Amino acid sequence: AQSVTQLDSHVSVSEGTPVLLRCNYSSSYSPSLFWYVQHPNKGLQLLLKYTSAATLVKGINGFEAEFKKSETSFHLTKPSAHMSDAAEYFCVVRAIKAAGNKLTFGGGTRVLVKP
Amino acid sequence: EAGVTQFPSHSVIEKGQTVTLRCDPISGHDNLYWYRRVMGKEIKFLLHFVKESKQDESGMPNNRFLAERTGGTYSTLKVQPAELEDSGVYFCASSSGQGINSPLHFGNGTRLTVT
């Protein structure tokens, strides 16, 4: 069984300040972890993925995430928020032994960027 | 390359009526998935097609939901009869393979409102 908990349902940051979105997971197997973003009226876009290679993963638009097995965490960060980062972000886990691409989503974190 | 396309983008129907959602995957993608997000909840897996065959339909909530993928191209998801709790956003995704290096590409979703 696997599950994902996003610790904040809403995060508000000022433009130019760092962004931190927290995610904890549980999985019976070695997991693959993803962050997706959904802008208003758009589909889910893959930001980055962790697949048991480097623990620090760099994604698009300046985002990165660090896999910490001891803490079962996969927090998403960005050094400097931009107005275009306002969106909802989803932490997602897939157990490597699972067939297909059945994904388990966290509840989402809605990011507000203030000018 | 055209992305995953979903029709309609919005649908408002009355309880007891029937609605059919359509998904056109990326051309050549054998794997097609349906997910949905009910208001205030996580995005949850519904089912997975490989070509025209259902590989995993463990997430389908009940027999009011029928998914088809005749010919292994586009897919439809029919809800009959619709109930209030079926309201939410229905996402379709496709991938070329099932491995971790075949990410899911999501459509913009269909927002279904049952009144």
XYZ file of N, CA, C and O in Angstrom, chain A residues 13-57:
180
model
N 3.269 33.017 -0.697
C 4.633 33.562 -0.695
C 4.645 34.875 -1.461
O 3.766 35.139 -2.290
N 5.654 35.670 -1.181
C 5.847 36.905 -1.948
C 6.753 36.619 -3.132
O 7.648 35.762 -3.059
N 6.517 37.319 -4.208
C 7.358 37.153 -5.398
C 8.814 37.405 -5.033
O 9.124 38.349 -4.293
N 9.694 36.521 -5.499
C 11.109 36.662 -5.225
C 11.583 35.947 -3.978
O 12.790 35.872 -3.732
N 10.667 35.431 -3.174
C 11.058 34.695 -1.955
C 11.005 33.195 -2.225
O 10.352 32.746 -3.172
N 11.659 32.386 -1.358
C 11.684 30.938 -1.596
C 10.313 30.287 -1.389
O 9.480 30.761 -0.612
N 10.146 29.182 -2.094
C 8.938 28.373 -1.966
C 9.325 26.998 -1.427
O 10.303 26.401 -1.879
N 8.552 26.520 -0.452
C 8.751 25.173 0.087
C 7.392 24.493 0.173
O 6.490 24.967 0.868
N 7.251 23.384 -0.533
C 6.026 22.587 -0.472
C 6.409 21.223 0.104
O 7.262 20.526 -0.438
N 5.743 20.847 1.172
C 6.148 19.655 1.910
C 5.323 18.431 1.526
O 4.100 18.518 1.368
N 6.022 17.310 1.435
C 5.372 16.060 1.046
C 6.012 14.913 1.814
O 7.231 14.775 1.825
N 5.185 14.085 2.433
C 5.642 12.843 3.050
C 4.901 11.679 2.397
O 3.730 11.806 2.038
N 5.575 10.567 2.291
C 4.980 9.427 1.606
C 5.160 8.172 2.449
O 5.983 8.124 3.354
N 4.382 7.172 2.112
C 4.634 5.824 2.632
C 4.419 4.849 1.489
O 3.526 5.050 0.651
N 5.272 3.841 1.449
C 5.189 2.868 0.370
C 5.767 1.541 0.835
O 6.773 1.520 1.529
N 5.126 0.473 0.424
C 5.620 -0.858 0.775
C 6.859 -1.237 -0.027
O 7.608 -2.117 0.353
N 7.051 -0.585 -1.142
C 8.176 -0.884 -2.022
C 8.983 0.383 -2.246
O 8.567 1.476 -1.851
N 10.127 0.232 -2.897
C 10.908 1.406 -3.251
C 10.075 2.269 -4.185
O 9.658 1.823 -5.251
N 9.837 3.487 -3.791
C 8.902 4.307 -4.585
C 9.585 5.125 -5.672
O 10.774 5.431 -5.597
N 8.817 5.453 -6.665
C 9.158 6.562 -7.544
C 8.256 7.716 -7.145
O 7.081 7.510 -6.833
N 8.807 8.894 -7.140
C 8.068 10.061 -6.652
C 8.068 11.150 -7.705
O 9.050 11.323 -8.442
N 6.991 11.883 -7.755
C 6.814 12.914 -8.762
C 6.185 14.158 -8.120
O 5.498 14.066 -7.112
N 6.432 15.272 -8.758
C 5.655 16.468 -8.498
C 5.018 16.897 -9.821
O 5.685 16.998 -10.853
N 3.693 17.122 -9.748
C 2.946 17.658 -10.877
C 2.408 19.029 -10.495
O 2.146 19.305 -9.319
N 2.188 19.868 -11.506
C 1.601 21.175 -11.276
C 0.383 21.329 -12.181
O 0.370 20.833 -13.315
N -0.637 21.996 -11.645
C -1.821 22.276 -12.447
C -2.121 23.770 -12.373
O -2.486 24.289 -11.304
N -1.946 24.441 -13.496
C -2.348 25.839 -13.583
C -3.837 25.908 -13.890
O -4.408 24.944 -14.409
N -4.480 27.011 -13.577
C -5.928 27.118 -13.782
C -6.344 26.743 -15.203
O -5.741 27.199 -16.179
N -7.346 25.876 -15.270
C -7.932 25.439 -16.553
C -6.927 24.716 -17.448
O -7.095 24.678 -18.667
N -5.903 24.168 -16.838
C -4.909 23.410 -17.596
C -4.823 21.986 -17.051
O -5.353 21.674 -15.981
N -4.133 21.131 -17.807
C -3.921 19.773 -17.337
C -2.773 19.693 -16.355
O -2.125 20.688 -16.042
N -2.540 18.497 -15.862
C -1.434 18.264 -14.934
C -0.132 18.161 -15.718
O -0.027 17.385 -16.659
N 0.856 18.925 -15.289
C 2.149 18.932 -15.972
C 3.216 18.377 -15.045
O 3.295 18.763 -13.874
N 4.046 17.484 -15.561
C 5.106 16.909 -14.756
C 6.202 17.940 -14.517
O 6.770 18.494 -15.456
N 6.503 18.178 -13.232
C 7.581 19.099 -12.861
C 8.912 18.373 -12.762
O 9.929 18.850 -13.249
N 8.900 17.251 -12.054
C 10.127 16.480 -11.872
C 9.776 15.094 -11.354
O 8.652 14.851 -10.915
N 10.769 14.186 -11.416
C 10.554 12.826 -10.931
C 11.814 12.287 -10.268
O 12.938 12.607 -10.662
N 11.616 11.470 -9.270
C 12.700 10.754 -8.597
C 12.518 9.268 -8.882
O 11.436 8.714 -8.670
N 13.616 8.638 -9.350
C 13.512 7.224 -9.708
C 14.687 6.426 -9.176
O 15.179 5.525 -9.841
N 15.155 6.717 -7.991
C 16.220 6.001 -7.275
C 17.610 6.291 -7.805
O 18.548 5.575 -7.485
N 17.769 7.318 -8.578
C 19.102 7.759 -8.990
C 19.551 8.828 -7.979
O 19.566 8.579 -6.798
N 19.862 10.005 -8.419
C 20.290 11.069 -7.512
C 19.139 11.469 -6.600
O 17.992 11.543 -7.020
N 19.470 11.736 -5.338
C 18.409 12.093 -4.388
C 17.940 13.529 -4.554
O 16.836 13.867 -4.143
N 18.765 14.384 -5.135
C 18.347 15.756 -5.426
C 17.972 15.810 -6.902
O 18.790 15.557 -7.767
N 16.739 16.144 -7.139
C 16.201 16.101 -8.497
C 15.866 17.515 -8.947
O 15.178 18.247 -8.225
